[in-house]
């Protein structure tokens, strides 16, 4: 059964554990004044200065070749850094997308010039990316994207609208998914391509980024209107017409990491703090259950990291990890609120548990939407089972 | 585990286990041919060190064999014989041939060992003992005068009353009043809680095996059963349910991996507890979805789904249910505290 084909995760590795120790020391210093409420932002927390410090330590682009600013560390070593950052609630949002999926995409599909120009800046923590996939009429159905790049003298002319584009207002680059040709008979995935868009230039002309404020009042999302944006020839990423395959591979990186099951970890930490060692048995069982789920997910997720390192294509396994992980993240909110008799609030001065709970009550619905909805994940799994 | 070993195990169980064998076992006929084949292949000794009769298989490989056996619903005490031999070997006692099992398996059942001249007197009652009626010997973890002791108990030392689990596997009550020779007893390297953890570890592995079977049967059924003019697997509602089932099956495989790890490395209660509890939850959810996908046919004696699901419903409660083990895990992380929680998880 292919859906169950998770290879055994990489074994205990003293080098990785030494690295874990270094990361914890770094975090003890860098995170000492960061409140639980801030930590609850998880990988949505944005702090360019923090990302630069991580870059200085060599903790971004860790597995990439040294000639592109990488450090040629193993997938497991990279995994250790990621999970330590997430468990601590470190503000890794500035470089997260670039390190997780855009950089690997450029490494795999980019030209030598693109790699040399961009990857070292990502690895230094100085370069952030946004993902130009969703459109007003193309959410889960990515193949319905209508934004189009047309070949013109000296490059490509792009027109269309992207939406729900997290961080487009400050990102240095977007990887834009759009149409460059027609869908062919029987293959609605044909005729799509990916482009590297220099956002600082684009925002100066041809692109308008408008904020979409979320229900918490926060600004992560944007609507990105693209009107006659001229991209140079060398903005094409990978092969013209190969966009669907490239984006699918990118999503395996996007969907399998510890960011798909640790988004609510700060709430578990605060619950453990509030309940204390003498908590009633009912609470111990409930906290234990969340912990058991995390341990099993960590094993599955590390297994996918090993498969990615080995050059396998674990798109199916990644969908499975994301679905299980999102269920756990949302379950954490449901379980913790019934263990502690508090009313959630993010108003200034709210005690840590109350603020963290409020933050997660309000953000948890997004966990099973971002990066592909729960229903889409389950559709991918069903295809892997041979049902579609 | 080597593909070769897995392949040969698959072939062996496919050839020797089937509806007829499982039904006969439930009706009280021990599947001797299957057992002989498994013994011949060395599987029963897979947890033993080489100097005590093992073949150099790793704990991981032994557990992989057990998972395959469970996927075929092999109605034999392979897990019990493996584990009983493993305990004997650790206690420095020699491992007899044939079917072995363990006692006690319930927390409140305590067996007592007293010195009586130059022999030992073992007494007590233990319920739900797997395959006691078929055992050549029972490996007992008893309370001795100097702490826990391992003893080898032969069938003439106890009386038996038959009981079974939901899958029809023997789970007998034994009442012991036996005099044991000095060389049948040794100090135990394991405390009762550790033996319970070892039992939980093997049941976790078996749950993963049975769950993979429930999943593959459900997928096959959805691909072939036609309603409204198409295979029911073409309906999104069915697809979504089977995807959830596959998620729990994968989580159970991860739990089995954790359990095997724990068995090989000192039986960390956090790791065993998380594994058994996660697998138990997977068993509950997934068995329900497997039946839902099958409709009425899955509810019949004729169809084979229940060989998997009745095992899942039994094994999730044996050697500790989810509440018990999640409680152990929860106590451990609450004791670790907010700053020790994450380090406890990464060390597990």
XYZ file of C-alpha atoms in Angstrom:
736
model
C 0.000 0.000 0.000
C 1.753 3.112 -1.260
C 0.063 5.421 1.272
C 1.805 3.530 4.043
C 5.187 3.549 2.410
C 7.037 5.734 4.887
C 10.690 4.785 5.021
C 12.232 4.581 8.480
C 13.415 8.062 9.486
C 17.137 8.720 9.656
C 18.634 7.258 12.858
C 19.967 9.219 15.825
C 22.891 11.289 14.680
C 25.385 12.844 17.140
C 26.181 15.675 14.729
C 22.508 16.613 14.510
C 22.141 16.400 18.280
C 25.149 18.663 18.800
C 23.519 21.086 16.409
C 20.291 20.852 18.437
C 22.268 21.901 21.503
C 23.695 24.926 19.646
C 20.251 25.954 18.439
C 18.827 25.747 21.945
C 21.613 27.941 23.292
C 21.014 30.456 20.533
C 17.278 30.483 21.255
C 17.783 30.853 25.000
C 19.575 34.122 24.294
C 17.591 35.438 21.335
C 14.139 34.520 22.623
C 14.441 35.435 26.293
C 12.157 38.467 26.078
C 9.682 37.085 23.559
C 6.282 36.580 25.191
C 4.163 33.442 24.798
C 1.670 35.513 22.841
C 4.397 36.451 20.373
C 5.625 32.868 20.228
C 2.093 31.748 19.347
C 2.536 33.419 15.962
C 4.814 30.510 15.104
C 6.158 30.726 11.559
C 3.910 33.687 10.767
C 6.066 35.810 13.074
C 8.221 38.123 10.982
C 11.559 39.538 12.142
C 14.175 40.250 9.438
C 16.874 40.847 12.075
C 16.220 37.394 13.558
C 16.402 35.826 10.088
C 19.759 37.527 9.458
C 21.110 36.101 12.709
C 19.979 32.652 11.641
C 21.670 33.230 8.296
C 24.899 34.137 10.066
C 24.712 30.858 11.961
C 24.312 28.932 8.727
C 20.787 27.780 9.539
C 19.041 28.814 6.335
C 19.561 26.983 3.057
C 21.335 24.404 5.151
C 21.219 21.521 2.702
C 22.125 23.540 -0.393
C 25.536 23.430 -2.098
C 28.142 25.742 -0.624
C 28.683 27.495 -3.932
C 25.175 28.932 -3.589
C 25.640 30.042 -0.013
C 24.379 26.747 1.403
C 26.059 24.579 3.975
C 25.707 21.053 2.590
C 24.187 19.776 5.800
C 21.871 16.775 5.828
C 18.080 16.882 5.654
C 18.013 15.620 9.228
C 20.249 18.469 10.450
C 18.000 20.946 8.698
C 14.996 19.272 10.270
C 16.507 19.712 13.734
C 16.864 23.462 13.202
C 13.331 23.800 11.844
C 11.649 21.923 14.653
C 13.679 23.670 17.362
C 12.699 27.054 15.930
C 9.019 26.094 15.758
C 8.938 24.526 19.216
C 10.334 27.747 20.639
C 7.945 29.935 18.631
C 10.824 31.746 16.942
C 9.925 34.494 14.412
C 11.111 32.706 11.292
C 8.484 34.102 8.918
C 10.816 36.389 6.977
C 12.792 33.546 5.430
C 10.417 30.594 5.947
C 8.848 30.324 2.488
C 12.163 30.981 0.741
C 13.995 28.344 2.759
C 11.176 25.804 2.616
C 10.116 25.838 -1.015
C 11.236 28.767 -3.184
C 14.958 28.153 -2.691
C 14.686 24.400 -3.327
C 12.611 25.156 -6.430
C 15.272 27.564 -7.742
C 17.996 25.072 -6.902
C 16.187 22.365 -8.830
C 14.845 24.337 -11.787
C 16.669 27.670 -11.907
C 19.404 28.782 -14.268
C 22.948 29.074 -12.983
C 22.539 32.875 -12.913
C 19.302 32.674 -10.941
C 20.883 30.348 -8.411
C 23.961 32.507 -7.996
C 22.004 35.705 -7.726
C 19.306 34.619 -5.289
C 20.232 31.553 -3.241
C 23.114 33.157 -1.290
C 20.810 36.021 -0.279
C 18.161 33.603 0.951
C 20.789 31.681 2.904
C 21.944 34.937 4.501
C 18.383 35.544 5.715
C 18.180 38.678 3.626
C 15.669 37.666 1.037
C 12.011 36.800 1.483
C 9.598 35.144 -0.923
C 5.869 35.035 -1.442
C 3.889 32.409 -3.315
C 1.934 33.575 -6.358
C -0.449 30.666 -6.789
C -4.043 31.423 -5.718
C -6.337 33.657 -7.775
C -9.888 34.940 -7.290
C -11.257 32.050 -9.371
C -8.452 29.616 -8.706
C -8.050 28.467 -5.126
C -7.986 24.734 -4.644
C -8.262 24.370 -8.415
C -4.844 25.721 -9.292
C -5.133 24.601 -12.895
C -7.903 27.187 -13.342
C -5.346 30.008 -12.987
C -5.972 32.736 -15.530
C -3.057 35.076 -14.945
C -1.163 34.986 -18.198
C 2.365 35.763 -19.318
C 2.647 36.582 -22.979
C 5.892 36.500 -24.865
C 6.828 40.002 -26.092
C 9.924 41.690 -27.389
C 12.514 41.501 -24.598
C 10.542 39.322 -22.205
C 7.090 38.493 -20.943
C 4.065 40.680 -20.352
C 1.962 39.556 -17.397
C -1.670 40.332 -16.636
C -3.949 38.922 -13.964
C -4.706 38.907 -10.269
C -3.288 36.878 -7.418
C -4.960 36.729 -4.045
C -4.342 35.480 -0.482
C -0.708 36.203 -1.172
C 0.893 36.188 2.268
C 3.693 38.705 2.670
C 3.453 40.157 -0.862
C 3.697 43.641 0.679
C 7.233 43.063 1.901
C 8.597 40.066 -0.027
C 11.655 40.554 -2.214
C 10.492 37.959 -4.736
C 7.412 36.112 -5.816
C 7.371 32.805 -7.614
C 4.499 33.434 -9.953
C 2.464 30.555 -11.355
C 0.629 31.518 -14.524
C -0.431 30.476 -17.984
C 2.003 30.775 -20.867
C 0.168 28.554 -23.314
C -3.104 26.801 -23.899
C -4.407 23.845 -21.956
C -4.182 20.900 -24.263
C -6.953 18.441 -25.003
C -7.252 16.177 -21.991
C -4.483 17.905 -20.055
C -5.653 20.948 -18.173
C -2.274 21.101 -16.446
C -0.410 21.887 -19.642
C 0.662 25.378 -20.659
C 1.586 26.705 -17.213
C 4.938 28.149 -16.178
C 6.652 29.689 -13.176
C 8.432 33.048 -13.056
C 10.743 34.760 -10.623
C 9.325 38.212 -10.030
C 11.484 40.908 -8.436
C 8.847 42.396 -6.161
C 10.714 45.604 -5.433
C 10.721 46.407 -9.141
C 7.216 45.098 -9.753
C 5.663 47.128 -6.973
C 7.226 50.155 -8.651
C 5.267 49.518 -11.827
C 2.954 46.859 -13.198
C 1.905 45.427 -9.851
C -0.379 46.791 -7.154
C -0.367 45.103 -3.751
C -3.448 45.726 -1.623
C -3.737 44.479 1.929
C -6.471 42.028 2.919
C -6.928 42.300 6.668
C -7.819 39.026 8.347
C -10.546 38.591 10.972
C -8.029 39.102 13.786
C -7.138 42.480 12.313
C -3.728 41.281 11.125
C -2.183 41.956 7.739
C -0.645 38.864 6.186
C -2.762 38.396 3.053
C -2.750 40.617 -0.002
C -4.471 40.973 -3.304
C -1.898 41.403 -6.047
C -3.165 43.070 -9.200
C -0.820 42.619 -12.149
C -1.326 44.898 -15.128
C 1.108 44.852 -18.048
C 3.985 43.843 -15.821
C 7.045 43.377 -18.020
C 9.327 40.564 -16.913
C 12.729 40.047 -18.523
C 13.406 36.821 -20.457
C 15.501 35.470 -17.668
C 12.616 35.684 -15.193
C 11.297 32.345 -16.438
C 11.934 29.688 -13.773
C 12.509 26.238 -15.190
C 10.974 25.098 -18.430
C 8.215 26.950 -20.200
C 5.090 24.805 -19.928
C 6.469 22.701 -17.073
C 4.881 24.842 -14.349
C 2.481 22.187 -13.130
C 5.193 19.603 -12.478
C 7.394 22.202 -10.811
C 4.617 23.446 -8.573
C 3.646 19.913 -7.570
C 7.207 19.152 -6.521
C 7.320 22.458 -4.627
C 4.208 21.482 -2.708
C 5.847 18.323 -1.369
C 8.331 20.637 0.359
C 5.528 22.901 1.479
C 3.363 20.205 3.016
C 5.476 17.778 4.986
C 7.534 19.789 7.440
C 7.164 20.331 11.173
C 5.344 23.600 10.408
C 2.356 21.393 9.569
C 1.921 20.004 13.053
C 3.650 22.422 15.451
C 1.632 25.580 14.763
C -0.244 25.180 18.053
C 2.711 23.931 20.103
C 2.970 27.129 22.156
C -0.558 26.480 23.412
C 0.438 23.005 24.597
C 3.428 24.538 26.418
C 1.231 27.127 28.123
C -1.333 24.478 29.037
C 1.394 22.380 30.665
C 2.530 25.475 32.554
C -0.974 26.308 33.748
C -1.966 22.763 34.677
C 1.215 21.919 36.550
C 2.476 18.505 37.659
C -0.489 17.848 39.956
C -3.140 18.284 37.282
C -6.111 15.896 37.532
C -5.967 12.591 35.681
C -8.439 13.805 33.067
C -6.033 16.601 32.132
C -3.009 14.283 32.101
C -4.799 11.938 29.695
C -5.797 14.807 27.408
C -2.316 16.367 27.381
C -0.828 12.911 26.899
C -3.032 12.309 23.898
C -1.871 15.481 22.149
C 1.719 14.537 22.948
C 1.268 11.010 21.559
C -0.030 12.485 18.326
C 2.945 14.848 18.082
C 5.411 12.001 18.573
C 3.825 9.904 15.829
C 3.656 12.875 13.461
C 7.248 13.784 14.123
C 8.249 10.322 13.013
C 6.199 10.532 9.822
C 7.467 14.016 9.048
C 11.110 13.062 9.606
C 10.560 10.105 7.337
C 9.378 12.439 4.562
C 12.435 14.650 5.141
C 14.596 11.578 4.606
C 12.699 10.692 1.432
C 13.132 14.230 0.073
C 16.847 14.016 0.826
C 17.035 10.706 -1.047
C 15.491 12.376 -4.104
C 12.224 10.458 -3.857
C 8.869 12.061 -4.577
C 6.819 11.851 -1.377
C 3.962 14.120 -2.520
C 1.418 11.599 -1.266
C 3.114 11.130 2.091
C 3.431 14.908 2.451
C -0.319 15.338 1.945
C -0.900 12.701 4.578
C 1.410 14.398 7.098
C -0.217 17.757 6.476
C -3.734 16.388 6.952
C -2.885 14.539 10.167
C -0.855 17.508 11.399
C -3.572 20.074 10.792
C -6.118 17.906 12.589
C -3.784 17.746 15.581
C -3.130 21.506 15.576
C -6.842 22.244 15.612
C -7.497 19.489 18.123
C -4.989 21.130 20.473
C -7.195 24.202 20.677
C -10.331 22.142 21.269
C -8.721 20.048 23.975
C -6.883 22.779 25.882
C -9.834 25.142 26.149
C -11.820 22.465 27.969
C -9.000 21.837 30.453
C -8.607 25.433 31.593
C -11.523 27.560 32.718
C -10.619 30.800 30.982
C -12.183 33.150 28.467
C -9.794 33.839 25.586
C -8.611 37.401 24.963
C -5.795 39.026 23.053
C -6.294 42.448 24.658
C -3.147 44.067 26.037
C -2.277 42.733 29.440
C -3.998 39.379 28.974
C -2.188 36.600 30.842
C -0.096 34.335 28.575
C -2.410 31.299 28.462
C -5.447 33.463 27.738
C -3.697 35.393 24.983
C -2.194 32.296 23.381
C -5.516 30.468 23.458
C -7.244 33.469 21.892
C -4.612 33.710 19.181
C -5.003 30.048 18.301
C -8.794 30.020 18.431
C -8.702 32.787 15.841
C -5.932 31.406 13.607
C -6.607 27.646 13.768
C -9.223 27.636 10.988
C -6.476 28.688 8.568
C -4.309 25.673 9.370
C -6.380 23.291 7.261
C -6.759 25.858 4.469
C -3.254 27.217 3.842
C -0.975 25.110 1.705
C -3.944 23.166 0.329
C -7.242 22.486 2.053
C -7.978 19.391 4.079
C -10.354 18.172 1.369
C -7.709 18.591 -1.330
C -5.153 16.722 0.814
C -7.620 13.878 1.250
C -8.279 13.874 -2.477
C -4.542 13.476 -3.092
C -4.422 10.638 -0.581
C -7.415 8.977 -2.250
C -5.617 9.201 -5.582
C -2.596 7.572 -3.954
C -4.875 4.785 -2.775
C -5.939 4.216 -6.364
C -9.466 5.556 -6.008
C -9.165 8.421 -8.489
C 14.261 -5.242 7.421
C 15.594 -6.926 4.374
C 13.113 -7.243 1.526
C 14.017 -10.906 1.333
C 12.891 -11.591 4.895
C 9.696 -9.587 4.404
C 8.943 -11.363 1.142
C 9.447 -14.782 2.631
C 7.250 -13.871 5.598
C 4.541 -12.581 3.249
C 4.670 -15.819 1.284
C 4.636 -17.987 4.369
C 1.613 -16.321 5.936
C -0.251 -16.051 2.642
C 0.231 -19.774 2.058
C -0.645 -20.924 5.568
C -3.271 -18.473 6.790
C -6.704 -18.109 5.302
C -10.339 -17.949 6.257
C -10.490 -21.697 6.943
C -7.444 -21.683 9.202
C -8.618 -18.645 11.145
C -12.152 -20.015 11.560
C -10.867 -23.376 12.721
C -8.643 -21.647 15.244
C -11.624 -19.709 16.564
C -13.491 -22.986 16.875
C -10.686 -24.360 19.020
C -8.344 -26.099 16.566
C -4.804 -24.858 17.026
C -3.300 -24.164 13.568
C -0.451 -26.601 13.916
C 0.699 -26.490 10.281
C 0.964 -22.702 10.374
C 2.750 -22.810 13.703
C 5.202 -25.444 12.464
C 5.952 -23.355 9.372
C 6.531 -20.232 11.471
C 8.756 -22.131 13.906
C 10.642 -23.790 11.059
C 11.292 -20.361 9.521
C 12.776 -19.195 12.828
C 10.214 -16.456 13.375
C 9.357 -17.567 16.921
C 13.011 -17.053 17.907
C 13.338 -13.684 16.175
C 13.617 -11.718 19.434
C 16.225 -14.041 20.941
C 19.931 -13.281 21.052
C 21.933 -15.739 18.937
C 23.519 -17.497 21.910
C 20.072 -18.399 23.240
C 18.715 -19.834 20.020
C 18.085 -16.726 17.909
C 19.118 -16.183 14.304
C 20.624 -12.713 14.535
C 17.496 -10.841 13.501
C 17.170 -7.346 14.934
C 14.290 -6.221 17.130
C 13.085 -4.133 14.183
C 13.037 -7.206 11.948
C 11.245 -9.285 14.559
C 8.585 -6.603 14.869
C 8.263 -6.375 11.094
C 7.560 -10.130 11.014
C 4.928 -9.660 13.678
C 3.310 -6.856 11.689
C 3.070 -9.102 8.643
C 1.613 -11.930 10.732
C -1.013 -9.545 12.102
C -1.861 -8.260 8.636
C -2.755 -11.861 7.764
C -4.652 -12.300 11.062
C -2.450 -15.328 11.724
C -4.216 -16.967 14.700
C -1.061 -17.971 16.550
C 0.786 -16.793 19.680
C 3.779 -15.450 17.767
C 3.970 -12.188 19.745
C 3.604 -14.035 23.047
C 6.208 -16.683 22.208
C 8.653 -14.017 21.028
C 8.166 -11.927 24.138
C 8.210 -14.826 26.613
C 11.451 -16.119 25.142
C 12.898 -12.613 25.196
C 12.104 -12.323 28.922
C 13.550 -15.767 29.706
C 16.735 -14.959 27.817
C 17.136 -11.665 29.662
C 16.689 -13.465 32.968
C 19.354 -15.973 31.959
C 16.960 -18.926 31.788
C 16.995 -21.316 28.870
C 14.209 -21.017 26.318
C 12.152 -24.170 25.735
C 10.697 -25.082 22.361
C 7.037 -24.755 21.489
C 4.297 -22.293 22.289
C 5.143 -19.876 25.092
C 3.092 -17.200 26.730
C 3.271 -14.709 29.603
C 1.555 -14.130 32.916
C 0.228 -11.997 34.423
C -1.097 -9.571 31.819
C -3.635 -7.663 33.917
C -2.338 -5.032 36.353
C -4.259 -6.321 39.362
C -3.271 -9.952 38.899
C -0.291 -10.672 41.144
C 1.470 -14.025 41.314
C 3.536 -14.831 44.365
C 6.705 -16.847 44.681
C 7.834 -18.192 48.038
C 10.867 -20.216 48.980
C 9.963 -23.716 50.172
C 13.086 -25.626 51.105
C 15.200 -25.931 47.968
C 12.250 -25.391 45.612
C 9.876 -22.493 44.903
C 6.157 -22.334 45.528
C 4.254 -20.269 42.957
C 0.634 -19.306 43.638
C -2.043 -16.964 42.372
C -4.651 -16.439 39.691
C -4.095 -14.609 36.428
C -6.828 -13.770 33.926
C -6.790 -13.097 30.178
C -3.616 -15.113 29.572
C -3.108 -15.389 25.799
C -3.107 -18.962 24.517
C -2.563 -20.476 27.973
C -4.417 -23.634 26.862
C -1.927 -24.215 24.041
C 1.272 -23.260 25.841
C 4.140 -25.664 26.376
C 5.156 -23.341 29.196
C 4.135 -20.013 30.689
C 6.766 -17.433 31.571
C 5.696 -15.834 34.810
C 6.781 -12.545 36.287
C 6.067 -13.092 39.988
C 6.569 -11.193 43.198
C 9.410 -12.977 44.965
C 10.851 -12.435 48.432
C 13.609 -10.263 46.922
C 11.639 -8.467 44.273
C 10.296 -9.528 40.883
C 11.370 -12.924 39.605
C 10.954 -14.782 36.343
C 9.717 -18.359 36.554
C 9.049 -21.028 33.975
C 5.702 -22.683 34.647
C 4.676 -25.959 33.000
C 1.047 -26.929 32.258
C 0.908 -29.375 35.178
C 1.282 -26.427 37.555
C -2.005 -24.666 36.882
C -5.673 -25.230 36.175
C -7.357 -23.489 33.329
C -10.652 -21.912 32.498
C -11.222 -20.899 28.918
C -11.892 -17.344 27.857
C -11.419 -15.515 24.550
C -11.033 -12.011 23.213
C -13.377 -10.499 20.616
C -11.275 -12.029 17.847
C -11.708 -15.509 19.288
C -8.094 -15.674 20.419
C -7.631 -17.666 23.661
C -7.431 -15.425 26.740
C -7.639 -17.937 29.576
C -7.691 -17.667 33.336
C -5.071 -19.760 35.097
C -5.018 -20.699 38.753
C -1.551 -21.646 39.862
C -0.349 -23.804 42.690
C 3.004 -25.124 41.602
C 6.309 -26.250 43.072
C 9.167 -25.114 40.833
C 12.760 -26.323 40.766
C 15.408 -23.790 41.681
C 16.723 -23.635 38.119
C 13.275 -22.621 36.806
C 13.429 -19.302 38.657
C 15.687 -16.252 38.305
C 15.649 -12.610 39.428
C 13.785 -10.531 36.863
C 15.651 -7.868 34.903
C 12.283 -6.205 34.303
C 9.747 -4.679 36.668
C 6.062 -5.526 36.060
C 5.501 -2.094 34.520
C 8.256 -2.770 31.993
C 6.776 -6.107 31.012
C 3.453 -4.354 30.523
C 5.246 -1.825 28.320
C 6.812 -4.644 26.297
C 3.357 -6.170 25.854
C 2.000 -2.794 24.774
C 4.836 -2.498 22.269
C 4.053 -5.801 20.542
C 0.316 -5.103 20.473
C 1.079 -1.719 18.880
C 2.968 -3.471 16.107
C 0.119 -5.943 15.625
C -2.427 -3.121 15.446
C -0.423 -1.529 12.630
C -0.507 -4.830 10.748
C -4.234 -5.406 11.170
C -4.955 -1.785 10.250
C -3.045 -2.082 7.000
C -5.250 -5.080 6.209
C -8.441 -3.183 7.052
C -7.286 -0.370 4.780
C -6.411 -2.558 1.813
C -9.689 -4.494 2.084
C -11.620 -1.228 2.227
C -9.846 0.204 -0.798
C -10.347 -2.987 -2.815
C -14.012 -3.061 -1.901
C -14.529 0.586 -2.856
C -12.886 -0.070 -6.210
C -15.136 -3.003 -7.056
C -18.502 -2.387 -5.421
C -20.719 -0.577 -7.924
C -23.653 1.622 -6.886
C -25.357 4.405 -8.819
C -23.534 3.117 -11.893
C -19.969 3.468 -10.680
C -17.541 2.059 -8.122
C -18.331 3.651 -4.765
C -14.669 4.681 -4.495
C -15.431 7.282 -7.173
C -17.632 9.168 -4.708
C -15.872 11.919 -2.802
C -17.579 11.026 0.461
C -16.054 7.536 0.291
C -12.696 8.889 -0.874
C -12.499 11.295 2.053
C -13.319 8.545 4.546
C -10.714 6.216 3.094
C -8.146 9.033 3.168
C -8.814 9.466 6.879
C -8.505 5.706 7.305
C -5.165 5.793 5.457
C -3.950 8.602 7.723
C -4.654 6.588 10.826
C -3.091 3.511 9.256
C 0.070 5.532 8.558
C 0.071 6.896 12.103
C -0.203 3.323 13.362
C 2.807 2.343 11.272
C 4.733 5.236 12.822
C 3.565 4.082 16.246
C 4.755 0.553 15.472
C 8.116 1.995 14.567
C 8.213 3.853 17.884
C 7.227 0.699 19.753
C 9.952 -1.347 18.084
C 12.449 1.383 18.888
C 11.381 1.362 22.513
C 11.551 -2.422 22.767
C 15.104 -2.319 21.413
C 16.186 0.557 23.645
C 15.024 0.205 27.224
C 11.241 0.603 26.931
C 10.952 4.342 27.581
C 7.387 4.642 28.971
C 6.867 7.925 27.121
C 7.661 6.306 23.788
C 5.778 3.051 24.396
C 2.832 4.924 25.864
C 2.585 7.325 22.939
C 2.883 4.421 20.515
C 0.204 2.224 22.103
C -2.167 5.129 22.694
C -1.787 6.491 19.162
C -2.217 3.048 17.632
C -5.224 2.365 19.852
C -6.897 5.570 18.723
C -6.081 4.723 15.118
C -7.628 1.277 15.610
C -10.857 2.781 16.905
C -11.303 5.367 14.185
C -10.076 3.231 11.336
C -12.059 0.102 12.192
C -15.208 2.212 12.210
C -14.394 3.740 8.830
C -13.506 0.351 7.346
C -16.930 -0.984 8.302
C -18.669 2.171 7.105
C -16.988 1.781 3.711
C -18.019 -1.853 3.407
C -21.669 -1.534 4.309
C -23.528 -4.667 5.339
C -21.139 -7.166 3.747
C -18.374 -6.143 6.162
C -20.679 -7.109 9.000
C -21.009 -10.712 7.897
C -19.134 -13.749 9.116
C -18.546 -14.762 5.502
C -16.505 -11.677 4.580
C -13.028 -11.303 6.045
C -12.955 -7.702 7.315
C -13.854 -8.791 10.837
C -10.673 -10.843 11.118
C -8.885 -7.481 11.159
C -11.408 -5.344 13.010
C -12.172 -7.788 15.843
C -8.440 -7.998 16.453
C -8.181 -4.200 16.498
C -11.013 -3.961 19.032
C -9.269 -6.542 21.218
C -5.677 -5.440 20.940
C -6.387 -1.762 21.637
C -7.428 -2.763 25.186
C -4.751 -5.385 25.849
C -1.682 -4.246 27.841
C -3.293 -0.870 28.463
C -5.841 1.196 26.549
C -5.456 4.762 25.290
C -6.570 6.331 28.579
C -3.982 4.402 30.554
C -1.065 5.122 28.230
C -2.009 8.704 27.408
C -2.123 9.196 31.171
C 1.433 7.887 31.463
C 2.558 10.186 28.657
C 0.673 13.146 30.117
C 2.146 12.639 33.579
C 5.620 12.498 32.052
C 5.260 15.771 30.161
C 3.481 17.552 33.013
C 6.378 16.527 35.248
C 8.817 17.807 32.625
C 7.045 21.162 32.779
C 6.708 23.875 30.138
C 10.459 24.184 29.564
C 11.128 20.460 29.675
C 8.258 19.422 27.417
C 9.980 19.805 24.062
C 13.320 18.335 25.225
C 11.373 15.331 26.559
C 9.786 14.815 23.141
C 13.019 15.045 21.195
C 14.763 12.669 23.619
C 11.995 10.053 23.327
